[in-house]
Amino acid sequence: MSLAMRNEVPVELTWDLSLIYPTEEAMYRDVEKMKALCASMEERFKGKLTTPEAICDCLNDLQEMTRLMTLTGNYTDLAVSVDYYDSHNQERNDRVMNIISDINSRLSFINSEITEQSEETLKASIAIAGGSRIYLEDILRRKPHQLHPETERALSALSQTLNTPYQIYNMTKLADMKFDSFHANNKDYPLGYSLFEDDYEYESDTQIRRSAFDAFSKKLAQYENTTAAAYNSQVQTEKTMATLRGFESVFDSLLFDQKVSRELYDRQIDLITTKLSVHMRKYARLLKKIHKLDRMTFADLKISVDPEYDPKVTIEGSKEYIEKGLSILGPEYVDMVREAYRDRWVDFAKNQGKSTGGFCASPYGTNSFILLSWNDRMADVFTLAHELGHAGHFRACNNAQSIFDTDVSSYFVEAPSTMNELLMAHYLLQSNDDKRFRRWVLSCQISNTYYHNFVTHLMEAAYQREVYRIIDNGGSVQADTLSSIMKKTLQDFWGDDVEICDGAELTWMRQPHYYMGLYSYTYSAGLTVATQVCKRIEKEGQTAVDDWKKVLAAGSTLTPVELAALAKVDITTDAPLLDTIETIGDMIDEICRLTDELEEEDK
């Protein structure tokens, strides 16, 4: 059955954007407020940011401007994300984003003028800045990379244009790419982007699964040159910006805002690629044995250890799992979960033109909005718990910090989300001691939580690093080059245990993360921290939970190293990552052992 159009979806399966603005007219009233505030700020502060008092007054206004831009921008962008076929929403989003770009351009004088002040004036400003303190400290930090004021103004004006590669990628993937049905087992099956990623990749019937992968890959291949051109434009722009701002490499430029060193970035990729691969190859061999496959291919890696034991879970039924699974975080956290269901924070619908995967947007001053596609699987419960981890994180820091102090480093931002997946699994393991149930929960952790973050996204990161090395050396990337890099990345990780079949090399076309800087590797970084904190919670209970709540509320007032340290995790060493890899290996060993025991009992 093909996916419904957006207007055919039951409203109760959709999120309620009226929680941001009751009407489009109300949103436009805030757009007018932004324009008026911009004019006022230009009149009051342009050419006058020479004293600590003027600087702090201006930044107070900028906080309000940022709040308004966040609300209006999210309202229009989120509407597009659930239906790329809706031209009205597309046009409205473009209009608002162009206004925001213009305002950012006109207000670019703020950072330029503050940067020009003496260190003495800046330190005096920091001393009285309150919620703008970190913002000013970051200006000091960026001072060596600040360009001429007119250049900064021009770049701000071009921000919407500079985002075009990502827009092209999404339009190609979500609007233009139309899939024909495919044939398997003497039957035709419908195919679509989300149908493949949410259903067929997990299909236990080998012929259906592999036929779907083949048909999906052939459709991707028809768009490989357009997608590669968009991506090459993205990375070339990033390299140009890095050079303009005086960074030695594009890596230094992209890691600068994350506030982490190149060492932390490379460690995640190098250690996981070399030390986790042996465990994941063992897991692949187990899947091949259980499913009696003729060969283990890339198209088979998402299948379940025990597909007959994968219970169907309705949206209503997921509430109890998540409320109980996350109850260790306290009654206020559970209240937030209930509010998310009751007030329609979540877009569960499956419809044509909707973004794939899942995400959580948390505009300052309102609730979060979570996108996913519900398929009645326990994997969806884990996905929703993951996204609610983002919601809980930003509810804590949005309530505790100024809007300037909620821009958490992407290195750390996936820790609260993956933490929730681990807490869910821990709850399930404690609820039932049946061997088959335990194997199922452990395999859910491996095939979903750890596979997604430590394998899928890590392979993206390893591939992405090779792309940026080419760009740093003055080269460019085309479809053949990107496919070659991805294929080698996958072959190096899986070795002879997994056949990297035709189409696997096109995996680089499937993720939007490449348009978000060095984001892919941060999933494993966040999950490393989460694994260590979850172990603390299991051993120490409330003390560790209390520490974690302090971390969530800290927002961006601390660096990733400092946030982890607050949770009693030292990410300046290899130890947390090596221990997490060992933990994954132990879980796979236990899955293998339980499989042997269950097979013996069945004899």
XYZ file of C-alpha atoms in Angstrom:
603
model
C 0.000 0.000 0.000
C 1.451 3.362 -1.012
C 1.816 6.238 1.412
C -1.008 8.729 1.898
C -0.795 12.366 0.939
C -0.436 14.769 3.874
C -4.041 15.971 3.687
C -5.241 12.365 4.029
C -3.464 11.772 7.343
C -5.544 11.742 10.578
C -4.865 14.946 12.479
C -4.189 13.078 15.717
C -1.077 11.568 14.092
C 0.334 15.022 13.311
C 2.049 17.588 15.461
C 0.300 20.793 16.465
C 2.265 23.814 15.265
C -0.382 26.095 16.764
C 1.551 25.544 19.993
C 4.033 28.014 18.468
C 1.511 30.332 16.818
C -2.279 29.900 16.807
C -2.461 31.220 13.226
C -0.236 32.198 10.324
C -1.294 35.802 10.936
C 0.060 35.636 14.496
C 3.388 34.450 13.111
C 3.505 37.337 10.660
C 2.838 39.771 13.503
C 6.074 38.561 15.087
C 7.801 38.986 11.720
C 6.730 42.626 11.798
C 8.017 42.910 15.380
C 11.381 41.581 14.158
C 11.550 44.203 11.412
C 10.688 47.003 13.849
C 13.158 45.775 16.448
C 15.871 45.565 13.794
C 15.284 49.179 12.762
C 15.335 50.265 16.396
C 18.571 48.415 17.101
C 20.255 49.963 14.057
C 19.198 53.430 15.159
C 20.140 53.006 18.818
C 23.349 51.003 18.592
C 25.029 51.190 15.181
C 28.350 52.973 15.575
C 27.801 53.297 19.343
C 28.906 49.940 20.806
C 31.881 51.416 22.636
C 30.924 50.994 26.306
C 30.037 47.923 28.396
C 26.585 49.389 29.087
C 25.773 49.938 25.410
C 27.079 46.491 24.490
C 24.953 44.746 27.125
C 21.833 46.762 26.272
C 22.267 45.821 22.637
C 22.739 42.131 23.444
C 19.587 42.160 25.549
C 17.702 43.288 22.448
C 19.545 40.677 20.402
C 18.313 37.965 22.757
C 14.739 39.033 22.028
C 15.475 39.152 18.307
C 16.949 35.661 18.444
C 13.848 34.402 20.256
C 11.538 35.843 17.593
C 13.645 34.469 14.733
C 13.717 31.041 16.393
C 9.940 30.912 16.746
C 9.069 32.228 13.281
C 11.793 30.183 11.574
C 10.763 26.944 13.264
C 7.067 27.550 12.578
C 7.615 27.810 8.831
C 10.426 25.273 8.480
C 8.698 22.526 10.479
C 5.628 22.855 8.260
C 7.805 22.192 5.218
C 9.531 19.185 6.793
C 6.320 17.138 6.915
C 5.248 17.865 3.329
C 7.746 18.904 0.667
C 4.906 18.878 -1.886
C 3.133 21.852 -0.251
C 4.113 24.878 -2.338
C 2.401 27.374 0.001
C 4.519 26.255 2.935
C 7.636 26.272 0.752
C 6.991 29.838 -0.373
C 6.148 31.004 3.150
C 9.303 29.438 4.545
C 11.454 31.017 1.846
C 9.865 34.406 2.526
C 10.489 34.254 6.274
C 14.011 32.904 5.864
C 14.856 35.720 3.457
C 13.606 38.262 6.012
C 15.712 36.600 8.726
C 18.756 36.650 6.435
C 18.218 40.362 5.774
C 17.911 41.119 9.495
C 21.041 39.118 10.273
C 22.867 41.062 7.586
C 21.719 44.423 8.939
C 22.637 43.450 12.499
C 26.021 41.998 11.591
C 27.500 45.308 12.775
C 26.943 44.130 16.374
C 29.591 41.438 16.411
C 31.902 43.496 14.211
C 31.762 46.545 16.487
C 32.094 44.519 19.681
C 35.083 42.692 18.222
C 36.793 46.031 17.518
C 36.664 47.074 21.190
C 39.629 46.760 23.494
C 40.082 43.653 25.601
C 39.541 45.834 28.662
C 36.119 46.959 27.398
C 35.165 43.407 26.493
C 36.142 42.065 29.912
C 34.184 44.858 31.591
C 31.204 43.946 29.416
C 31.508 40.282 30.327
C 31.488 41.179 34.015
C 27.991 42.730 33.764
C 26.590 40.710 30.858
C 24.502 38.113 32.706
C 22.883 35.883 30.097
C 25.160 37.336 27.389
C 28.414 36.412 29.133
C 29.183 33.283 27.098
C 28.161 35.109 23.916
C 30.788 37.776 24.615
C 33.416 35.221 25.559
C 32.789 33.519 22.228
C 33.258 36.829 20.420
C 36.646 37.157 22.091
C 37.433 33.588 21.027
C 36.372 34.257 17.426
C 38.205 37.567 17.197
C 41.141 36.159 15.167
C 38.655 34.835 12.592
C 36.383 37.878 12.298
C 36.321 39.476 8.836
C 35.850 43.100 7.763
C 32.390 44.382 8.821
C 31.209 44.765 5.236
C 32.329 41.222 4.446
C 30.452 39.895 7.468
C 27.379 41.831 6.344
C 27.583 40.353 2.847
C 27.987 36.820 4.184
C 24.959 37.237 6.444
C 22.920 38.485 3.499
C 23.961 35.402 1.534
C 23.092 32.926 4.296
C 19.951 31.665 2.553
C 21.856 31.250 -0.707
C 24.704 29.447 1.064
C 22.131 26.960 2.368
C 20.986 26.098 -1.160
C 22.920 22.778 -1.443
C 20.942 21.371 1.484
C 17.672 22.594 -0.030
C 18.559 20.946 -3.349
C 19.402 17.704 -1.543
C 16.066 17.642 0.279
C 13.989 18.567 -2.769
C 15.707 15.882 -4.842
C 15.251 13.249 -2.163
C 11.802 14.094 -0.811
C 9.960 15.670 -3.743
C 11.511 14.676 -7.089
C 12.545 11.074 -6.419
C 9.567 8.888 -7.431
C 9.858 5.127 -6.911
C 8.272 2.403 -9.015
C 7.071 -0.811 -7.398
C 9.450 -3.788 -7.311
C 8.861 -7.492 -7.901
C 9.586 -10.291 -5.425
C 8.037 -13.685 -4.695
C 5.791 -13.353 -7.782
C 4.255 -10.174 -6.374
C 4.618 -6.397 -6.822
C 5.444 -4.237 -3.789
C 5.212 -0.435 -3.500
C 8.446 1.425 -2.801
C 9.308 4.831 -1.371
C 12.103 6.428 0.616
C 10.509 5.955 4.009
C 8.938 2.635 3.010
C 12.435 1.324 2.312
C 14.177 2.789 5.358
C 11.350 2.084 7.809
C 10.089 -1.263 6.497
C 12.006 -3.140 3.849
C 15.448 -2.782 5.437
C 14.104 -4.772 8.395
C 12.085 -7.275 6.339
C 12.779 -10.887 7.373
C 11.966 -12.285 3.896
C 15.337 -12.261 2.143
C 13.983 -12.025 -1.399
C 11.751 -9.060 -0.573
C 14.499 -7.319 1.418
C 17.217 -7.714 -1.210
C 14.871 -6.892 -4.101
C 13.785 -3.732 -2.308
C 17.427 -2.765 -1.701
C 18.258 -3.325 -5.367
C 15.288 -1.292 -6.634
C 15.910 1.480 -4.099
C 19.606 1.678 -5.029
C 18.863 1.829 -8.764
C 16.562 4.796 -8.179
C 19.216 6.544 -6.067
C 21.751 6.020 -8.857
C 19.574 8.036 -11.257
C 20.136 11.100 -9.048
C 23.757 10.523 -8.048
C 25.271 13.297 -10.174
C 22.782 15.955 -9.026
C 23.249 14.932 -5.397
C 27.035 14.875 -5.773
C 27.013 18.352 -7.340
C 24.994 19.703 -4.408
C 27.338 18.068 -1.900
C 30.478 19.264 -3.693
C 29.067 22.797 -3.597
C 28.493 22.410 0.150
C 32.014 21.252 1.006
C 33.676 23.739 -1.356
C 31.743 26.541 0.367
C 32.858 25.263 3.764
C 36.472 25.184 2.594
C 36.230 28.718 1.202
C 34.783 29.979 4.491
C 37.509 28.219 6.459
C 40.194 29.851 4.324
C 38.583 33.300 4.489
C 38.472 33.110 8.279
C 42.103 32.047 8.569
C 41.684 28.428 9.639
C 44.428 26.029 8.580
C 41.915 23.392 7.499
C 38.199 22.852 7.051
C 38.387 20.465 10.029
C 39.661 23.248 12.294
C 36.904 25.537 11.070
C 34.072 23.054 11.609
C 35.347 21.854 14.993
C 35.837 25.413 16.249
C 32.173 25.954 17.074
C 31.922 22.498 18.654
C 34.649 23.534 21.119
C 36.480 20.244 20.843
C 39.937 19.344 19.595
C 40.859 17.440 16.447
C 42.130 14.712 18.776
C 38.630 14.035 20.135
C 37.219 13.970 16.610
C 39.821 11.579 15.185
C 39.682 9.318 18.246
C 36.011 8.480 17.716
C 36.592 7.477 14.098
C 39.911 5.677 14.493
C 39.163 3.619 17.601
C 35.675 2.547 16.538
C 36.784 1.662 13.015
C 39.597 -0.540 14.275
C 38.315 -1.932 17.579
C 34.551 -2.219 17.137
C 34.686 -3.866 13.724
C 35.721 -7.253 15.148
C 32.629 -7.316 17.375
C 30.235 -6.186 14.638
C 31.621 -8.773 12.224
C 30.811 -11.403 14.842
C 27.275 -10.022 15.034
C 26.981 -10.178 11.231
C 28.062 -13.829 11.268
C 25.398 -14.545 13.889
C 22.689 -12.983 11.712
C 23.819 -15.047 8.764
C 23.687 -18.235 10.841
C 20.278 -17.531 12.434
C 18.621 -16.600 9.128
C 20.422 -19.354 7.191
C 21.555 -16.881 4.537
C 23.511 -18.007 1.490
C 25.752 -14.997 2.036
C 25.739 -11.953 4.320
C 25.303 -8.752 2.332
C 25.081 -5.086 3.250
C 21.348 -5.321 2.536
C 20.977 -7.871 5.353
C 22.566 -5.949 8.221
C 19.370 -4.447 9.646
C 17.436 -7.702 10.097
C 16.430 -8.789 13.566
C 18.045 -11.581 15.567
C 14.540 -12.829 16.401
C 11.986 -11.330 13.980
C 9.150 -13.476 15.359
C 9.746 -11.957 18.792
C 9.518 -8.329 17.705
C 6.240 -7.248 19.328
C 3.958 -4.798 17.599
C 3.596 -1.589 19.605
C 0.849 0.946 18.987
C 1.350 4.649 19.643
C -0.985 4.353 22.635
C 0.874 1.286 23.875
C 4.227 3.068 23.639
C 3.232 5.485 26.415
C 3.556 2.930 29.186
C 6.939 1.700 27.950
C 8.384 5.202 27.775
C 6.861 6.514 31.004
C 8.158 3.536 32.983
C 11.459 3.356 31.120
C 12.294 7.008 31.804
C 10.755 7.232 35.278
C 14.215 7.047 36.857
C 14.718 10.645 35.641
C 11.967 11.810 37.997
C 8.258 12.779 38.021
C 8.822 16.081 36.172
C 10.403 14.183 33.300
C 7.473 11.759 33.161
C 5.080 14.728 33.170
C 6.890 16.081 30.105
C 6.468 12.715 28.348
C 2.738 12.755 29.077
C 2.479 16.329 27.849
C 4.205 15.364 24.597
C 1.556 12.737 23.854
C -1.397 14.785 25.108
C -0.543 18.073 23.368
C 0.636 16.566 20.065
C 4.323 17.404 20.146
C 4.964 14.392 17.904
C 4.338 13.915 14.188
C 3.806 10.145 13.913
C 2.301 10.190 10.417
C 3.574 8.329 7.373
C 2.911 10.419 4.274
C 4.422 11.297 0.935
C 6.841 14.214 0.930
C 7.703 13.913 4.624
C 11.299 14.052 5.875
C 12.786 10.655 6.618
C 14.330 9.561 9.901
C 13.607 11.478 13.062
C 14.475 14.771 14.725
C 13.469 17.025 17.579
C 13.222 20.817 17.336
C 13.009 22.758 20.604
C 12.289 26.446 19.942
C 13.147 28.621 22.927
C 10.020 29.658 24.802
C 7.787 26.787 23.666
C 7.688 23.000 23.710
C 9.574 20.576 21.478
C 8.405 19.142 18.164
C 9.372 15.584 17.248
C 9.256 14.107 13.751
C 9.267 10.358 13.065
C 7.246 7.799 11.117
C 5.466 5.246 13.305
C 5.644 1.618 12.138
C 4.298 -0.214 15.216
C 7.757 -1.560 16.099
C 9.662 -1.488 19.347
C 12.360 0.316 17.332
C 9.906 3.230 17.100
C 9.609 3.268 20.889
C 13.368 3.620 21.159
C 13.351 6.358 18.491
C 10.676 8.296 20.342
C 12.542 7.887 23.650
C 15.656 9.179 21.840
C 13.897 12.290 20.546
C 12.275 12.881 23.938
C 15.834 12.888 25.285
C 16.466 15.975 23.169
C 13.167 17.439 24.369
C 14.058 16.849 28.020
C 17.536 18.277 27.504
C 16.300 21.508 25.967
C 13.400 21.897 28.353
C 15.985 21.811 31.171
C 18.490 24.215 29.623
C 15.865 26.498 28.039
C 14.308 26.945 31.482
C 17.657 27.492 33.208
C 19.626 29.565 30.686
C 19.329 32.581 28.414
C 18.664 31.848 24.759
C 22.349 32.504 24.045
C 23.303 29.662 26.402
C 21.220 26.919 24.829
C 23.330 26.359 21.696
C 24.822 23.105 22.989
C 27.853 21.755 21.137
C 26.907 19.055 18.646
C 29.698 16.923 20.148
C 27.557 16.508 23.258
C 24.006 17.024 22.021
C 23.348 13.344 21.252
C 24.254 12.222 24.785
C 20.857 12.980 26.391
C 19.000 11.348 23.503
C 21.000 8.132 23.413
C 20.906 8.040 27.221
C 17.134 7.611 26.997
C 17.536 4.623 24.679
C 19.846 2.984 27.203
C 17.477 3.698 30.095
C 14.625 2.147 28.089
C 16.646 -0.999 27.458
C 17.725 -1.178 31.115
C 14.077 -0.966 32.202
C 13.068 -3.750 29.810
C 15.906 -5.998 30.987
C 14.825 -5.531 34.587
C 11.179 -6.279 33.788
C 11.604 -9.847 32.530
C 14.266 -12.531 33.045
C 13.171 -14.816 30.205
C 16.164 -15.767 28.027
C 14.471 -15.078 24.730
C 13.199 -11.723 25.978
C 16.669 -10.780 27.240
C 18.261 -11.705 23.912
C 15.640 -9.624 22.112
C 16.298 -6.526 24.260
C 20.067 -6.867 23.915
C 19.754 -7.301 20.157
C 17.517 -4.215 19.997
C 20.335 -2.257 21.622
C 22.900 -3.608 19.177
C 20.780 -3.410 16.014
C 19.246 -0.019 16.831
C 21.008 2.104 19.454
C 24.607 1.034 18.915
C 24.378 0.090 15.247
C 22.747 3.394 14.361
C 25.171 5.555 16.329
C 28.380 3.535 16.375
C 28.195 1.986 12.908
C 25.865 3.793 10.488
C 26.808 7.311 11.566
C 30.421 6.327 12.243
C 30.786 5.027 8.689
C 29.370 8.358 7.520
C 31.965 10.148 9.617
C 34.859 8.055 8.301
C 33.676 8.663 4.738
C 33.172 12.366 5.423
C 36.696 12.723 6.798
C 38.134 11.394 3.534
C 35.984 13.845 1.547
C 37.238 16.821 3.563
C 40.836 15.654 3.166
C 40.358 15.843 -0.601
C 38.772 19.278 -0.314
C 41.512 20.520 2.017
C 44.075 19.512 -0.606
C 42.360 21.585 -3.271
C 40.382 18.776 -4.903
C 36.702 18.273 -5.646
C 34.339 15.312 -5.382
C 32.025 13.765 -7.951
C 29.621 10.848 -7.729
C 32.198 8.205 -8.675
C 34.667 9.525 -6.098
C 32.051 9.614 -3.322
C 30.851 6.097 -4.108
C 34.415 4.815 -4.167
C 35.184 6.365 -0.765
C 32.002 4.968 0.780
C 32.574 1.489 -0.617
C 36.138 1.352 0.725
C 34.959 2.661 4.117
C 32.381 -0.124 4.367
C 34.789 -2.798 3.123
C 37.459 -1.788 5.633
C 34.973 -2.062 8.502
C 33.153 -5.273 7.533
C 36.034 -7.166 5.896
C 35.177 -10.533 4.366
C 32.221 -11.130 6.686
C 29.843 -8.843 4.770
C 29.512 -8.553 1.000
C 29.364 -4.888 0.056
C 26.793 -5.495 -2.665
C 25.955 -3.174 -5.549
C 24.122 -0.132 -4.197
C 25.840 -0.089 -0.812
C 28.319 2.458 -2.158
C 25.410 4.895 -2.658
C 24.796 5.124 1.091
C 26.407 8.583 0.967
C 23.259 9.824 -0.794
C 20.916 8.888 2.039
C 21.889 11.107 4.991
C 21.378 14.851 5.473
C 24.160 15.040 8.076
C 26.796 15.911 5.487
C 25.180 19.341 5.161
C 25.583 19.976 8.892
C 29.358 20.120 9.193
C 31.089 17.452 11.261
C 27.916 16.095 12.825
C 27.928 12.371 12.004
C 30.742 11.462 14.402
C 28.993 13.178 17.310
C 26.413 10.383 17.591
C 29.079 7.984 18.794
C 30.613 10.711 20.963
C 27.283 11.359 22.683
C 26.540 7.666 23.094
C 29.974 7.113 24.636
C 29.149 9.648 27.347
C 25.631 8.212 27.737
C 26.927 4.663 28.149
C 29.285 5.717 30.907
C 26.643 7.797 32.718
C 24.085 4.991 32.408
C 26.553 2.656 34.091
C 26.907 5.201 36.892
C 23.149 5.389 37.298
C 22.939 1.601 37.539
C 25.610 1.547 40.251
C 24.986 4.780 42.168
C 21.303 5.533 41.565
C 20.003 8.983 42.508
C 23.423 10.611 42.933
C 24.263 9.925 39.295
C 20.756 10.997 38.182
C 21.172 14.302 40.032
C 24.521 14.893 38.327
C 22.916 14.176 34.964
C 20.137 16.692 35.607
C 22.772 19.342 36.325
C 24.389 18.503 32.997
C 21.080 18.861 31.140
C 20.411 22.267 32.700
C 23.910 23.606 31.995
C 23.229 24.143 28.289
C 26.191 25.698 26.499
C 27.631 27.382 29.593
C 30.141 24.508 29.649
C 32.256 22.906 26.922
C 31.715 19.225 25.992
C 34.723 18.212 28.116
C 33.305 20.165 31.064
C 29.784 18.780 30.592
C 31.126 15.225 30.567
C 33.279 15.970 33.627
C 30.174 17.222 35.478
C 28.723 13.755 34.826
C 32.002 12.226 36.118
C 33.213 11.116 32.668
C 36.687 12.078 31.417
C 36.532 12.262 27.619
C 40.065 13.663 27.358
C 41.277 10.029 27.516
C 40.597 6.895 25.470
C 39.134 5.082 28.480
C 35.389 5.908 28.113
C 35.328 5.005 24.417
C 37.341 1.799 24.878
C 35.074 0.760 27.746
C 31.979 1.473 25.624
C 33.352 -0.648 22.765
C 34.062 -3.442 25.261
C 30.493 -3.109 26.549
C 29.160 -3.556 23.005
C 31.387 -6.602 22.547
C 30.130 -8.110 25.818
C 26.516 -7.615 24.712
C 27.177 -9.347 21.382
C 28.917 -12.212 23.205
C 25.883 -12.604 25.454
C 23.506 -12.567 22.455
C 25.580 -15.370 20.876
C 25.604 -17.335 24.123
C 21.851 -16.967 24.628
C 21.288 -18.045 21.018
C 23.282 -21.236 21.603
C 21.364 -21.948 24.824
C 17.971 -21.345 23.198
C 18.867 -23.552 20.242
C 19.985 -26.289 22.627
C 16.716 -26.049 24.562
C 14.718 -26.352 21.332
C 16.359 -29.629 20.390
